[in-house]
Structures are given as structure tokens and as C-alpha cells.
């Protein structure tokens, strides 16, 4: 649902970096990544969760384990993620 929100956990230039990050998580199946273009180069972004609105996403970010909170995740609209994915074309 494009009106929903997710948490962006991190972005990286190397796909291997995001794959390793996801594999290192206790519940790797809860994390996803997508590729886009950022500053003219490939960019890989890890997202987590699906929330009905921004407030729910922000509240969920506060409940993440400490090591994930250190990454300073932020709420993003699913529409924004979809726009980023389209940008790579």
C-alpha cells in the first residue's frame, strides 16, 4: 500500500553490504532491500516493517533492539520507496 510506511535502516553502495547486514539480523526474513540510483551510482537500501502510518513507524523504531536504533532508522512512505525503485530505470 503506497500510503503505508516502512523504516529505512541503511543505505550502501555495495549490494554485499546490505545482504550481510540482513543476514546478521535475528529475524532476517523481516528485512528487505531494493536498489536505486543515488548521485548517479547504484545504491542499495534496507527497509524493515510495514506500518499503516508514519506515527506507527516512528513508534516501532523506538522499540527496535539497541543495535538497530544506533543505525538511526527513519520512517519512509512506501510511495517514496516505490519512487526510488522506479528512479533506477
PDB file of C-alpha atoms in Angstrom:
ATOM      1  CA  UNK A   1       0.000   0.000   0.000  1.00  0.00           C
ATOM      2  CA  UNK A   2       1.656   3.231  -1.168  1.00  0.00           C
ATOM      3  CA  UNK A   3       0.111   5.136   1.751  1.00  0.00           C
ATOM      4  CA  UNK A   4       1.822   2.912   4.329  1.00  0.00           C
ATOM      5  CA  UNK A   5       5.234   3.492   5.876  1.00  0.00           C
ATOM      6  CA  UNK A   6       8.376   1.455   6.410  1.00  0.00           C
ATOM      7  CA  UNK A   7      11.630   2.060   8.272  1.00  0.00           C
ATOM      8  CA  UNK A   8      14.749   2.711   6.251  1.00  0.00           C
ATOM      9  CA  UNK A   9      17.572   1.062   8.150  1.00  0.00           C
ATOM     10  CA  UNK A  10      20.565   1.859   5.980  1.00  0.00           C
ATOM     11  CA  UNK A  11      21.850   2.500   2.508  1.00  0.00           C
ATOM     12  CA  UNK A  12      25.105   1.367   0.911  1.00  0.00           C
ATOM     13  CA  UNK A  13      26.949   1.460  -2.388  1.00  0.00           C
ATOM     14  CA  UNK A  14      27.692  -2.286  -2.320  1.00  0.00           C
ATOM     15  CA  UNK A  15      24.937  -4.876  -2.542  1.00  0.00           C
ATOM     16  CA  UNK A  16      27.070  -7.261  -0.496  1.00  0.00           C
ATOM     17  CA  UNK A  17      26.992  -4.811   2.438  1.00  0.00           C
ATOM     18  CA  UNK A  18      23.204  -4.828   2.687  1.00  0.00           C
ATOM     19  CA  UNK A  19      22.989  -8.602   2.188  1.00  0.00           C
ATOM     20  CA  UNK A  20      25.471  -9.131   5.048  1.00  0.00           C
ATOM     21  CA  UNK A  21      23.565  -6.701   7.266  1.00  0.00           C
ATOM     22  CA  UNK A  22      20.304  -8.573   6.673  1.00  0.00           C
ATOM     23  CA  UNK A  23      21.892 -11.993   7.239  1.00  0.00           C
ATOM     24  CA  UNK A  24      23.301 -10.778  10.571  1.00  0.00           C
ATOM     25  CA  UNK A  25      19.833  -9.948  11.946  1.00  0.00           C
ATOM     26  CA  UNK A  26      17.948 -12.220  14.350  1.00  0.00           C
ATOM     27  CA  UNK A  27      14.944 -12.211  12.005  1.00  0.00           C
ATOM     28  CA  UNK A  28      16.444 -11.651   8.554  1.00  0.00           C
ATOM     29  CA  UNK A  29      13.155 -12.507   6.863  1.00  0.00           C
ATOM     30  CA  UNK A  30      11.722  -9.250   8.254  1.00  0.00           C
ATOM     31  CA  UNK A  31      14.182  -7.110   6.277  1.00  0.00           C
ATOM     32  CA  UNK A  32      14.122  -6.287   2.587  1.00  0.00           C
ATOM     33  CA  UNK A  33      16.338  -4.348   0.273  1.00  0.00           C
ATOM     34  CA  UNK A  34      15.969  -2.633  -3.045  1.00  0.00           C
ATOM     35  CA  UNK A  35      18.289  -0.945  -5.473  1.00  0.00           C
ATOM     36  CA  UNK A  36      18.044   2.550  -6.862  1.00  0.00           C
ATOM     37  CA  UNK A  37      20.316   5.266  -8.195  1.00  0.00           C
ATOM     38  CA  UNK A  38      21.730   7.875  -5.822  1.00  0.00           C
ATOM     39  CA  UNK A  39      24.058  10.625  -7.027  1.00  0.00           C
ATOM     40  CA  UNK A  40      24.334   8.827 -10.363  1.00  0.00           C
ATOM     41  CA  UNK A  41      25.503   5.499  -8.922  1.00  0.00           C
ATOM     42  CA  UNK A  42      23.829   2.287  -7.718  1.00  0.00           C
ATOM     43  CA  UNK A  43      22.508   2.489  -4.164  1.00  0.00           C
ATOM     44  CA  UNK A  44      21.113  -0.359  -2.049  1.00  0.00           C
ATOM     45  CA  UNK A  45      18.604   0.378   0.694  1.00  0.00           C
ATOM     46  CA  UNK A  46      17.451  -1.860   3.565  1.00  0.00           C
ATOM     47  CA  UNK A  47      13.908  -1.404   4.863  1.00  0.00           C
ATOM     48  CA  UNK A  48      12.031  -3.021   7.716  1.00  0.00           C
ATOM     49  CA  UNK A  49       8.353  -3.326   8.542  1.00  0.00           C
ATOM     50  CA  UNK A  50       5.054  -2.181   7.091  1.00  0.00           C
ATOM     51  CA  UNK A  51       3.095   0.348   9.117  1.00  0.00           C
ATOM     52  CA  UNK A  52      -0.291   1.959   8.480  1.00  0.00           C
ATOM     53  CA  UNK A  53       1.039   5.468   9.137  1.00  0.00           C
ATOM     54  CA  UNK A  54       4.133   7.475   9.993  1.00  0.00           C
ATOM     55  CA  UNK A  55       3.353   7.595  13.730  1.00  0.00           C
ATOM     56  CA  UNK A  56       3.239   3.797  13.929  1.00  0.00           C
ATOM     57  CA  UNK A  57       6.542   3.537  12.066  1.00  0.00           C
ATOM     58  CA  UNK A  58       8.216   6.046  14.383  1.00  0.00           C
ATOM     59  CA  UNK A  59       6.847   4.244  17.455  1.00  0.00           C
ATOM     60  CA  UNK A  60       8.158   0.929  16.099  1.00  0.00           C
ATOM     61  CA  UNK A  61      11.612   2.425  15.544  1.00  0.00           C
ATOM     62  CA  UNK A  62      11.796   3.246  19.257  1.00  0.00           C
ATOM     63  CA  UNK A  63      11.136  -0.407  20.114  1.00  0.00           C
ATOM     64  CA  UNK A  64      13.907  -1.842  17.948  1.00  0.00           C
ATOM     65  CA  UNK A  65      16.876  -3.523  19.631  1.00  0.00           C
ATOM     66  CA  UNK A  66      19.607  -1.063  20.647  1.00  0.00           C
ATOM     67  CA  UNK A  67      21.996  -2.109  17.859  1.00  0.00           C
ATOM     68  CA  UNK A  68      19.345  -1.271  15.264  1.00  0.00           C
ATOM     69  CA  UNK A  69      18.351   2.016  16.937  1.00  0.00           C
ATOM     70  CA  UNK A  70      22.007   3.054  16.615  1.00  0.00           C
ATOM     71  CA  UNK A  71      21.523   2.981  12.835  1.00  0.00           C
ATOM     72  CA  UNK A  72      19.026   5.835  13.302  1.00  0.00           C
ATOM     73  CA  UNK A  73      16.269   4.356  11.125  1.00  0.00           C
ATOM     74  CA  UNK A  74      13.689   6.743   9.783  1.00  0.00           C
ATOM     75  CA  UNK A  75      10.127   6.416   8.596  1.00  0.00           C
ATOM     76  CA  UNK A  76       9.614   6.496   4.840  1.00  0.00           C
ATOM     77  CA  UNK A  77       6.427   6.275   2.878  1.00  0.00           C
ATOM     78  CA  UNK A  78       6.061   3.183   0.731  1.00  0.00           C
ATOM     79  CA  UNK A  79       5.263   5.635  -2.079  1.00  0.00           C
ATOM     80  CA  UNK A  80       8.722   7.167  -1.608  1.00  0.00           C
ATOM     81  CA  UNK A  81      10.330   3.730  -1.763  1.00  0.00           C
ATOM     82  CA  UNK A  82       8.387   2.908  -4.926  1.00  0.00           C
ATOM     83  CA  UNK A  83       9.526   6.202  -6.457  1.00  0.00           C
ATOM     84  CA  UNK A  84      13.151   5.342  -5.632  1.00  0.00           C
ATOM     85  CA  UNK A  85      12.813   1.925  -7.242  1.00  0.00           C
ATOM     86  CA  UNK A  86      11.395   3.483 -10.403  1.00  0.00           C
ATOM     87  CA  UNK A  87      14.261   6.002 -10.465  1.00  0.00           C
ATOM     88  CA  UNK A  88      16.795   3.289 -11.269  1.00  0.00           C
ATOM     89  CA  UNK A  89      15.318   2.720 -14.703  1.00  0.00           C
TER      90      UNK A  89
END
